Coordinates of C-alpha atoms and ligand atoms in Angstrom, one line a residue:
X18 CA -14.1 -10.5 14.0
X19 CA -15.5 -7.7 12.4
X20 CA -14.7 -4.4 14.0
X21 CA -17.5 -2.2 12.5
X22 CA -20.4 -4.4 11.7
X23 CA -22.8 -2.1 10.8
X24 CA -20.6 -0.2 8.6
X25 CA -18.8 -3.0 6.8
X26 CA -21.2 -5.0 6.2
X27 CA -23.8 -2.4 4.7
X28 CA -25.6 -3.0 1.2
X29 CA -24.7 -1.1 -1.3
X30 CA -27.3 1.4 -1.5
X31 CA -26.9 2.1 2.2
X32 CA -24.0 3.0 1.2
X33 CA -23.9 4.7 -1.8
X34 CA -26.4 7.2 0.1
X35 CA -23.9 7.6 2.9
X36 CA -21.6 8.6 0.3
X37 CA -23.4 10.9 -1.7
X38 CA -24.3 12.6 1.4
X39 CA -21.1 13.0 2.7
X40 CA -19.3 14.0 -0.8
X41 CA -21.8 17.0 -1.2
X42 CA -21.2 18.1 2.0
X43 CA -17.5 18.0 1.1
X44 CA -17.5 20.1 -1.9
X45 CA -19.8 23.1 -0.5
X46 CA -17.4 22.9 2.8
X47 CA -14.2 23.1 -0.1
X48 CA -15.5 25.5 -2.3
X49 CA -15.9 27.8 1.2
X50 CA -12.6 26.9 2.5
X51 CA -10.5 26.1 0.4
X52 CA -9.2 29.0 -3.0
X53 CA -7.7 25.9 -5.1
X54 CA -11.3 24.1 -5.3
X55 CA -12.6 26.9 -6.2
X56 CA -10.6 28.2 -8.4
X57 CA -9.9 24.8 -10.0
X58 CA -13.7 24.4 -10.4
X59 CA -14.6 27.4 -11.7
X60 CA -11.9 27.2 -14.1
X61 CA -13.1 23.4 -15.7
X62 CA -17.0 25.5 -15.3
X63 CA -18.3 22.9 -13.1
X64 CA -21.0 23.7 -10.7
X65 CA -21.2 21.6 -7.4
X66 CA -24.8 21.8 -7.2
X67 CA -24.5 19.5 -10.2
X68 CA -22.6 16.5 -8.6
X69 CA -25.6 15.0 -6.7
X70 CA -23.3 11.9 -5.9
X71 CA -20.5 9.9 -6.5
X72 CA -21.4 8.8 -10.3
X73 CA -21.3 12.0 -11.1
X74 CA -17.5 12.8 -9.2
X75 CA -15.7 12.0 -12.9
X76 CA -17.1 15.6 -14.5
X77 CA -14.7 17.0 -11.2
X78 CA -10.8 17.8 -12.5
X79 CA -8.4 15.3 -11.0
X80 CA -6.0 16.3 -8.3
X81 CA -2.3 15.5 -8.8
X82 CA 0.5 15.0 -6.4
X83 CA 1.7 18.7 -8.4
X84 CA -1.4 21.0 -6.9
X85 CA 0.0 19.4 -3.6
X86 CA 3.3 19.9 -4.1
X87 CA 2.5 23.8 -5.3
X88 CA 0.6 24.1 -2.3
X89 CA 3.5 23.5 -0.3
X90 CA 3.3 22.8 3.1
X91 CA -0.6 23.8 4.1
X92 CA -2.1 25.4 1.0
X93 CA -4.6 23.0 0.7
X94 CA -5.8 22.6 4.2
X95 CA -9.7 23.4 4.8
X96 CA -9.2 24.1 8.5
X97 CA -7.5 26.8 10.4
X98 CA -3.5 25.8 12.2
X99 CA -5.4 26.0 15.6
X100 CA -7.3 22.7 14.5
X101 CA -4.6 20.8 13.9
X102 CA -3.6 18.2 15.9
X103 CA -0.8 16.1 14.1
X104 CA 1.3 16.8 10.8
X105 CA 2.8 13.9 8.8
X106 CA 4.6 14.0 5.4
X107 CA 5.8 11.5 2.9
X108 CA 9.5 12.1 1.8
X109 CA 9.2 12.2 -2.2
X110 CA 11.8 10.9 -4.3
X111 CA 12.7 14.4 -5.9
X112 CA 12.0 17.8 -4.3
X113 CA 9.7 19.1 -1.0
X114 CA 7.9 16.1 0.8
X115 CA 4.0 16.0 0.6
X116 CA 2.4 17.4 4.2
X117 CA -0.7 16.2 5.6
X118 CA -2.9 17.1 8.5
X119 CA -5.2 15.4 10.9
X120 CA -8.0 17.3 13.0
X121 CA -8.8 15.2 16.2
X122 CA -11.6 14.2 14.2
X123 CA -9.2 13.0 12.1
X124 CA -7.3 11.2 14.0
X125 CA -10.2 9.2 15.4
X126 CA -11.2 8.5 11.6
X127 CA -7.5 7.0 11.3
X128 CA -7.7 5.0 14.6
X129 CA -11.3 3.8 13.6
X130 CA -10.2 2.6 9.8
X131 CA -6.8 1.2 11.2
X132 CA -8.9 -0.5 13.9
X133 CA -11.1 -2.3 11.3
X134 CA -8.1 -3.0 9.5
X135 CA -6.5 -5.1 12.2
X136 CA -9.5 -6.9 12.4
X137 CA -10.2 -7.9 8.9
X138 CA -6.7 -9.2 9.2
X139 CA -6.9 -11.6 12.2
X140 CA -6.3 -9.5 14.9
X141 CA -8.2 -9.0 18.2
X142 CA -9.1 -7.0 21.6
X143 CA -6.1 -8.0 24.2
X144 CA -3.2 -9.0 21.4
X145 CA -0.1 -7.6 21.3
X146 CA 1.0 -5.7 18.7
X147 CA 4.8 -5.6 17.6
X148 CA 4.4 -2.6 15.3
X149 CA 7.7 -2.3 13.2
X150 CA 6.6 0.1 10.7
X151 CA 8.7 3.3 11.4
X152 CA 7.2 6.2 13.4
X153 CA 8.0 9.4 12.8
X154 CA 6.8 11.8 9.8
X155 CA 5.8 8.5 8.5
X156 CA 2.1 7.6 9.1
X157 CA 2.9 3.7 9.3
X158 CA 4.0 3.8 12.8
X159 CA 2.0 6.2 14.3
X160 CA -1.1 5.3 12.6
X161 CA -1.1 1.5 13.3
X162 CA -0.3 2.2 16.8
X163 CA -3.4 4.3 17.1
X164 CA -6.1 2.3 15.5
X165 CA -4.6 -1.1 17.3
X166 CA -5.0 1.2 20.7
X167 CA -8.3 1.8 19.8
X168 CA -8.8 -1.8 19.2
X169 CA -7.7 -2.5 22.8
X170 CA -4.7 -3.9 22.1
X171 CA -1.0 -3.6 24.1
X172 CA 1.4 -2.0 21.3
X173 CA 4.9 -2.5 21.4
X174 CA 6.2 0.4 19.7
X175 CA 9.2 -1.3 18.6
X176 CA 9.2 1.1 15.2
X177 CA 11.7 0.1 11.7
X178 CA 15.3 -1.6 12.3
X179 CA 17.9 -2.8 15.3
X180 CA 17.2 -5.9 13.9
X181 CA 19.0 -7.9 16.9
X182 CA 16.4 -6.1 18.8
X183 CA 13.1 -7.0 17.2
X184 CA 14.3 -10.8 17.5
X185 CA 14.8 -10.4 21.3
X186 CA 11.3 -8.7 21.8
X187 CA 9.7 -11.1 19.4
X188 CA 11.0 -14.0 21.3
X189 CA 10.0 -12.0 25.0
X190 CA 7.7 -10.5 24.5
X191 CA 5.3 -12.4 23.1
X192 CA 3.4 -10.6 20.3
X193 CA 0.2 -12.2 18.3
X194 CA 0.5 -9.6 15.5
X195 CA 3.2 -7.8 14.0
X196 CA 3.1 -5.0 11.3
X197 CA 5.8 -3.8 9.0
X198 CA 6.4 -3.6 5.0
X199 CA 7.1 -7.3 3.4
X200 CA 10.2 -6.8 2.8
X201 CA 11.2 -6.0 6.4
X202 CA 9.4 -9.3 7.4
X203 CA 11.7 -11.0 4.9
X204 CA 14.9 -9.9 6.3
X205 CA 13.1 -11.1 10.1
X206 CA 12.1 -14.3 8.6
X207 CA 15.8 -15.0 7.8
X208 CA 17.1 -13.6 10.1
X209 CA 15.2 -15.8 12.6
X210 CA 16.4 -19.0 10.5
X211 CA 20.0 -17.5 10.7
X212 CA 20.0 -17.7 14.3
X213 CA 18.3 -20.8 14.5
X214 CA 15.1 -19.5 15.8
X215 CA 12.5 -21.8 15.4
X216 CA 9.2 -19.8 14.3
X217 CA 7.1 -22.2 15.8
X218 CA 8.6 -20.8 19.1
X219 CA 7.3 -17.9 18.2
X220 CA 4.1 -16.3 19.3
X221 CA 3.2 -14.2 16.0
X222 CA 0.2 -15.7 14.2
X223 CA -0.7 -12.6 11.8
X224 CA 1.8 -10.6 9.7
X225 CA -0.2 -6.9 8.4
X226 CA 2.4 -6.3 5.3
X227 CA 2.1 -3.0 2.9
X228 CA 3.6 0.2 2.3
X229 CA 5.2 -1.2 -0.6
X230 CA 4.0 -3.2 -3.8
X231 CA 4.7 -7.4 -2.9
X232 CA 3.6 -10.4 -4.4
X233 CA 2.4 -13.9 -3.6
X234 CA 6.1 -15.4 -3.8
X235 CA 7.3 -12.6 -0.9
X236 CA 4.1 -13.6 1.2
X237 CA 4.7 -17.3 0.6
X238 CA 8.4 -17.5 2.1
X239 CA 7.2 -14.7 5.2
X240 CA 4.5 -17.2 6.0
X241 CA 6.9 -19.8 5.4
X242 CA 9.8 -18.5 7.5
X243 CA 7.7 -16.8 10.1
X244 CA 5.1 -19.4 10.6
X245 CA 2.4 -16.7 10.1
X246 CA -0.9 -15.8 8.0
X247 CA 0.6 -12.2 6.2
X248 CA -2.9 -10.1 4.6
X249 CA -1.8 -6.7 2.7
X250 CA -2.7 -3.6 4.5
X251 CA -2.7 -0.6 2.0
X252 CA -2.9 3.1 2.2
X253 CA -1.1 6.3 1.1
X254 CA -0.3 9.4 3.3
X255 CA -2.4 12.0 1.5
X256 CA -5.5 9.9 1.8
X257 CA -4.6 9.1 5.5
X258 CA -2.2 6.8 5.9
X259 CA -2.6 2.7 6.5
X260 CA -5.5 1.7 6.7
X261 CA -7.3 2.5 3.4
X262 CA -8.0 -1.2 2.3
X263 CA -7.0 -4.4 4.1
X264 CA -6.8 -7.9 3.1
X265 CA -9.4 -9.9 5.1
X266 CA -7.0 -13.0 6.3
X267 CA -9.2 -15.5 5.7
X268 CA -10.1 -14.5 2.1
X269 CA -5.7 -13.8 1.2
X270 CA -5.6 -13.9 -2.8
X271 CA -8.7 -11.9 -3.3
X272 CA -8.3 -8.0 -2.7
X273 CA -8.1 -5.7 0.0
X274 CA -11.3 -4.1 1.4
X275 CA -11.0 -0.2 0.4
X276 CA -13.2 1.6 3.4
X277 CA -15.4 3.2 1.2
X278 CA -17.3 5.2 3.7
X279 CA -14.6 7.2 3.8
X280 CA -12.4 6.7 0.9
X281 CA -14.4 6.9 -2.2
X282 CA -12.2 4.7 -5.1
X283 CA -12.1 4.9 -9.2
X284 CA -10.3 3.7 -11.4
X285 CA -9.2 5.6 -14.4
X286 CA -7.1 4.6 -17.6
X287 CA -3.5 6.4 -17.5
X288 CA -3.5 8.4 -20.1
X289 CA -7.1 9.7 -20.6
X290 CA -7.7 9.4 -17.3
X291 CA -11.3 8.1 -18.8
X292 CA -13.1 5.9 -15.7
X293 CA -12.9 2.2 -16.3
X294 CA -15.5 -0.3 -15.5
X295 CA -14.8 -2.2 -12.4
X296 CA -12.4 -5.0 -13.0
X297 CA -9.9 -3.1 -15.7
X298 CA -6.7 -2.3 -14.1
X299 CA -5.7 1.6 -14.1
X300 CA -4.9 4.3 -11.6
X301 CA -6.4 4.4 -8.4
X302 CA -8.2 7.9 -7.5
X303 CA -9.8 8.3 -4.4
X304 CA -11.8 10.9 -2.8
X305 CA -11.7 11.3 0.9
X306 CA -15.8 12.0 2.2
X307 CA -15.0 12.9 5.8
X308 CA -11.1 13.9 6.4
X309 CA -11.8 17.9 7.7
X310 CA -8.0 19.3 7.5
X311 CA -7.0 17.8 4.3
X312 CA -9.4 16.6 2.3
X313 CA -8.9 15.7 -1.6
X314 CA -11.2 15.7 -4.1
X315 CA -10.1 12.8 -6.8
X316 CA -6.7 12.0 -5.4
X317 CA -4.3 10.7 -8.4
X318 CA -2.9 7.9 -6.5
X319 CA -0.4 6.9 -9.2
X320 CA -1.2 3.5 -8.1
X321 CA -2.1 0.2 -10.6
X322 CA -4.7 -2.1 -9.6
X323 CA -8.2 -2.9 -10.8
X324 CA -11.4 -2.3 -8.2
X325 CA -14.0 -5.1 -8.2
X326 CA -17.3 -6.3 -6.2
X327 CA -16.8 -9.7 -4.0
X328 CA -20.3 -11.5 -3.6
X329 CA -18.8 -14.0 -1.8
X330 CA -17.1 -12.1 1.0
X331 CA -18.0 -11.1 4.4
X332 CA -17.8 -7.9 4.1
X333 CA -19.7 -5.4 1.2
X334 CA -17.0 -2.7 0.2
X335 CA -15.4 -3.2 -2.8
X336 CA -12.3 -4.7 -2.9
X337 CA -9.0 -3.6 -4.6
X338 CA -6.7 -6.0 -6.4
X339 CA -3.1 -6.2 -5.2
X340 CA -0.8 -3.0 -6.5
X341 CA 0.9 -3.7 -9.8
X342 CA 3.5 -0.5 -9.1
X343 CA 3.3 3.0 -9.8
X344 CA 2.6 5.1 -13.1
X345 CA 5.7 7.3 -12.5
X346 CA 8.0 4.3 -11.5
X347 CA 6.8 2.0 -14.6
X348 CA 9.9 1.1 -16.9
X349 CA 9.4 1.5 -19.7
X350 CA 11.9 -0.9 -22.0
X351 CA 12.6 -1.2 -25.5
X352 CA 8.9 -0.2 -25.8
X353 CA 7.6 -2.7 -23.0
X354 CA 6.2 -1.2 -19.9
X355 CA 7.5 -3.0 -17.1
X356 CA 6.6 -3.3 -13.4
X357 CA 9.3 -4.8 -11.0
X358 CA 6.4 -7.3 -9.1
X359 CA 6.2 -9.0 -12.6
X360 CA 9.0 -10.6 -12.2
X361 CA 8.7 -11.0 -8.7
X362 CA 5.8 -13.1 -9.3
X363 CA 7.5 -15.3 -12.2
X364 CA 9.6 -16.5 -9.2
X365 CA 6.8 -18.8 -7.9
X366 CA 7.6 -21.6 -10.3
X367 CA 10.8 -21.3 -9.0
X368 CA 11.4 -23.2 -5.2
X369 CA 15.0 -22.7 -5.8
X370 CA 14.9 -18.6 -5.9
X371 CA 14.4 -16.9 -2.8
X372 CA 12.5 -13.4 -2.8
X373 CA 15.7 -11.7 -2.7
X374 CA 16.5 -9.9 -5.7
X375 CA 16.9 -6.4 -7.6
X376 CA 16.3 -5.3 -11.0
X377 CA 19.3 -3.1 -12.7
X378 CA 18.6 -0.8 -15.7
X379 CA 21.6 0.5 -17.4
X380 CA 21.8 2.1 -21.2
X381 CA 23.9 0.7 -23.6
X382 CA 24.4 3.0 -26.5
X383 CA 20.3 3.7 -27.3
X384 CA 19.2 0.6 -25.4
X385 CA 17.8 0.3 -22.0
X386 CA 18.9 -3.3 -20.6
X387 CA 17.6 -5.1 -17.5
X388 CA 19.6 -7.2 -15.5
X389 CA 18.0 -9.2 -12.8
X390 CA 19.9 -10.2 -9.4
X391 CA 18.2 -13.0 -7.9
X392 CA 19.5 -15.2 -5.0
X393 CA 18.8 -19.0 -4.3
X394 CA 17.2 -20.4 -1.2
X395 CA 20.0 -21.6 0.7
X396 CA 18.8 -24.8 1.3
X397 CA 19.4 -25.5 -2.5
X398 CA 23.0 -26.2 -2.1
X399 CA 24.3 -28.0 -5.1
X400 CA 22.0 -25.7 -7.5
X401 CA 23.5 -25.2 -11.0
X402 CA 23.4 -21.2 -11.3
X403 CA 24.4 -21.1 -15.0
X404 CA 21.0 -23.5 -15.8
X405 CA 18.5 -21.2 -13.2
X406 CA 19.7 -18.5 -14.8
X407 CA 18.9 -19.7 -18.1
X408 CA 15.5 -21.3 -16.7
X409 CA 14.9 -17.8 -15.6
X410 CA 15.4 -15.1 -18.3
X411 CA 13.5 -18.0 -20.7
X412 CA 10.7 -17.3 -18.6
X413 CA 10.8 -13.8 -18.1
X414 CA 11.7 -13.5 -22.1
X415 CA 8.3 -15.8 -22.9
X416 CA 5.7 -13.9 -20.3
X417 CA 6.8 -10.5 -20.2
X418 CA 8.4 -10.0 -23.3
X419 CA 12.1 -8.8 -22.6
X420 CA 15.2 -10.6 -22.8
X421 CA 16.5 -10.0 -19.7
X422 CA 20.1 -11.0 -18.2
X423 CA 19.6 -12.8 -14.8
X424 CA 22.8 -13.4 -12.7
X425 CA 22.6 -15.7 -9.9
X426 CA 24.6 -14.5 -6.6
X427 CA 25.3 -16.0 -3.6
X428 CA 22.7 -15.8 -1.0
X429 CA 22.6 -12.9 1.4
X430 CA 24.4 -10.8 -1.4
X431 CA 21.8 -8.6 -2.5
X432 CA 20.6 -5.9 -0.1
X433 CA 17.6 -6.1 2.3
X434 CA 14.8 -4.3 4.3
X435 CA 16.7 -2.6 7.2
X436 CA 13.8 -1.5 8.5
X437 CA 11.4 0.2 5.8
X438 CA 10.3 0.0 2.1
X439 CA 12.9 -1.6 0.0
X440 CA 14.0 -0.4 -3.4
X441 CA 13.8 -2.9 -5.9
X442 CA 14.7 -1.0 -8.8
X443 CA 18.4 0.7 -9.2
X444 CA 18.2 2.8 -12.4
X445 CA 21.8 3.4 -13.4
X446 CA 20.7 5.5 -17.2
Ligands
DLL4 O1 3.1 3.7 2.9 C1 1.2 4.2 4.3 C2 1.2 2.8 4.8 C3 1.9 2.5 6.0 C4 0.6 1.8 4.1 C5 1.9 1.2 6.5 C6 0.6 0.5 4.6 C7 1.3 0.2 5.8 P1 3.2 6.5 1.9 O2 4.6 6.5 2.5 O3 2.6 7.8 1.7 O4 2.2 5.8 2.9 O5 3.3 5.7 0.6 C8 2.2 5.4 -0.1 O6 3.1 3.3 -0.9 O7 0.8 5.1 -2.9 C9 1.7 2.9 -2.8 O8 2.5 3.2 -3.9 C10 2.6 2.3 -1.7 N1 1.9 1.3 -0.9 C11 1.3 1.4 0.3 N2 0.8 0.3 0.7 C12 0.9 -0.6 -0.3 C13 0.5 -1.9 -0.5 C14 2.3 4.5 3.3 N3 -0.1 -2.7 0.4 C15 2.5 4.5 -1.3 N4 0.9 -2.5 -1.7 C16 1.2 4.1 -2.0 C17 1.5 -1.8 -2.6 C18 1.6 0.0 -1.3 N5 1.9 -0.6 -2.5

C-alpha cells in the first residue's frame, strides 16, 4: 500500500517545483527569524534571491553539527517557545546533546512521513505495532508511535529492553509489525530460539530496523530467526527523526526512499564538500523544506551512502543506498579507512559466523591494530575455530586491505542489544 499516492508517486518535475517552492519560502522565513542564517549568509555574500531552487542550494554554506552545538539548546529555532509542542534531543558521544523542536505542524509532518514509512515497509491500517525503539528524548519511540497512530494502527508501546517482557507480549499479544534497531531484533531473534520459541508461532510478519548502520548478513539471520521480512527505516533527529527514507519491503537490497518533499538530499565528497553526481558515495546533506521550529539549511549528516534514481520502483523519490558509517567514526588504520559494516558484510560467505561480533582497536607502540571478535552460530558445533579464524582474517586481509587478528569466542560471549543501538567498535588507543 502506498500511504500518500499522490505525493510518492509524483514525476520529477512535479516535484522538483514543490521543492523549489518550498526551499525559497524557507530561506526568506530564516533569514527573518533566525540571526545565524543571516549572519552566516551575509558572511559567505550570498543573496537568497539568487537560489531560485534546489540546484542552486550548493552556493549556500553547510551547516555542521558545531553551529548546533554553539547554539545550544534553542539558538537556532525559527519559532517563538510558545509554538513549541515537543522537544527531543540526541545524546552526543562527547559534550551537550543536540535539541530539536517540533511545532504541531511538525509533529503532523513526522506522523505523516513515519506513516508513509510503515507503509512502504509492509505495514497496514488495523496492525499492531510492537514498537521497541526507546521513547523518551529519543525520537524513535515517540515518533514511530505517532506516524503508525496516524496510520490507524493499535501501538503497543512496549519501548527498548525487559527482554523477558517483549517475548511474553510478542507471543500475547499478537503484533504484525515490530520496530526497533537491528541489533535489538538480533538479541529477540535468539533469544526466541533460546527459549525454544518457534517464530512461526509468532504473529510478526515485518521487522522496520534502523537507527544504527546494519548489513545484509544482520538482516539475513533477523529474518531467519524471526521468520519476518526486516526493510531499513532511516532518519536522524535534527532532520526529524525516523522516518526520513524507508526501505520499500518488496524492493529489500535496493535503497531506502528519502521523502523528498520534505527532506531535500545531496551528496557531497568529505573533504571538499564538492556535490557528487548521483550514485558516488559521500556525505549525506539534507535540507529540511517545511519543518517550522527547526529547520536546517544543508544539514551535514556525517552519514556515507550514495543517492540514486530507481526507474524500476513504485515509487519516484530517490532512493539512498544503505549507510556505510559515519565520517567522524571512520577508522582510520595504518592509512586504511575503515568502516565496522565492512566486515560485517564479509561475514556472508560465512554460514558458520553469527552476526555477533565487535571490532577492538588498541595501539601497539605507533601501530593501530584491529582485533575482530566474532561468534559461531551455535548450530555449528564441531567447528574448528583456529581454521575460521584463519578463513576470516584471509578474507578480511584480501578485500579490505588490513591484516586483522580474528579470535573466535564462544557463542553468547560478546555483548548484545539490550534494548538500543549497539556499539560495535571499542577503541581502547
Ligand atoms: O536514530 C532516528 C531513528 C530512530 C532512525 C528509529 C530510525 C529508526 P539519532 O539518534 O539522532 O536518530 O541518530 C541518527 O543514526 O545520523 C545515522 O548515523 C544513524 N542511523 C539512523 N538510522 C539508520 C539506518 C535516530 N537505518 C543517526 N542505517 C544517523 C544506518 C542509521 N544508520
Amino acid at each position: 500500500m502506498i500511504y500518500n499516492s499522490d505525493i510518492e508517486t509524483m514525476q520529477l518535475p512535479d516535484l522538483r517545483k514543490l521543492q523549489n517552492q518550498r526551499l525559497q519560502a524557507l530561506l526568506i522565513r530564516l533569514q527573518q527569524t533566525v540571526p545565524f542564517y543571516k549572519n552566516q549568509w551575509d558572511a559567505a555574500g550570498i543573496d537568497i534571491a539568487e537560489i531560485s531552487g534546489v540546484e542552486d542550494l550548493h552556493k549556500v554554506p553547510f551547516t555542521k553539527k558545531t553551529d548546533l552545538r554553539d547554539h545550544y539548546p534553542y539558538g537556532l529555532f525559527a519559532k517563538p517557545m510558545g509554538d513549541i509542542r515537543r522537544i527531543h534531543a540526541s545524546s552526543g558521544t562527547t559534550g551537550k546533546p543536540t535539541v530539536v523542536g517540533y511545532t504541531q505542524n511538525d509533529l503532523n509532518l513526522f506522523d505523516e512521513v513515519v506513516a508513509r514509512s510503515l507503509c512502504c515497509a509492509g505495514a497496514q491500517p488495523e496492525m499492531t505495532l510492537h514498537n521497541a525503539y526507546g521513547y523518551g528524548l529519543f525520537t524513535g519511540g515517540l515518533g514511530m508511535h505517532g506516524g503508525a497512530t496516524k496510520l490507524g494502527m493499535a501501538v503497543i508501546p512496549v519501548s527498548g529492553g525487559m527482554t523477558e517482557r517483549q517475548l511474553t507480549i510478542l507471543q500475547d499479544f499478537k503484533p504484525q509489525v515490530i520496530c526497533c534497531t537491528p541489533s535489538y531484533a538480533l538479541t529477540l531473534g535468539e533469544c526466541c530460539r533460546d527459549r525454544g520459541i518457534d517464530p512461526h508461532d509468532l504473529s510478526v510478519k515485518y521487522a522496520v530496523l534502523g537507527a544504527e548502520p546494519w548489513t545484509e548478513v544482520v538482516r539475513q539471520q533477523v529474518e531467519e530467526h524471526l521468520k519476518v521480512d526486516a526493510p531499513n527505516i532511516y532518519g536522524l533527529s535534527e532532520i526529524i527523526g525516523p522516518g526520513v527514507s524507508q526501505e520499500e519491503v518488496t524492493e529489500k537490497g535496493t535503497g531506502s526512499h528519502i521523502w523528498e518533499d520534505h527532506f531535500f538530499p545531496e551528496v557531497v565528497h568529505k573533504d571538499t564538500g564538492e556535490p557528487l553526481p548521483n550514485g558516488e558515495e559521500g556525505v549525506l546533506v539534507f535540507t529540511t523544506l517545511t519543518k517550522e521550529a527547526f529547520p536546517l539549511i544543508r544539514y551535514w549528516t556525517n552519514d556515507i551512502c550514495s543517492i540514486y534514481y530507481d526507474s524500476g520502483s513504485r515509487r519516484s523519490h530517490i532512493k539512498m543506498s544503505t549507510i556505510k558509517g559515519r565520517a567522524d567514526e571512520m577508522l582510520i588504520i595504518r592509512g586504511v579507512n575503515l568502516f565496522h559494516t565492512q566486515v560485517e558484510a564479509l561475514f556472508t560467505e560465512f554460514d558458520e559466523v553469527s552476526a555477533n561480533y565487535q571490532l577492538l582497536v588498541d595501539r601497539e607502540g605507533n601501530m593501530d591494530k584491529v582485533t575482530v571478535l566474532v561468534e559461531p552460530q551455535p548450530s555449528f558445533q564441531d567447528l574448528n575455530a583456529a581454521q575460521l579464524a584463519t578463513k576470516l582474517s584471509l578474507v578480511i586481509k584480501s578485500t579490505i586491505g588490513l591484516s586483522m587478528q580474528v579470535i573466535v569466542k564462544d557463542p553468547g560471549t560478546i555483548p548484545r542489544s539490550e534494548g538500543g543501538k549497539l556499539a560495535r567498535i571499542v577503541d581502547r588507543r
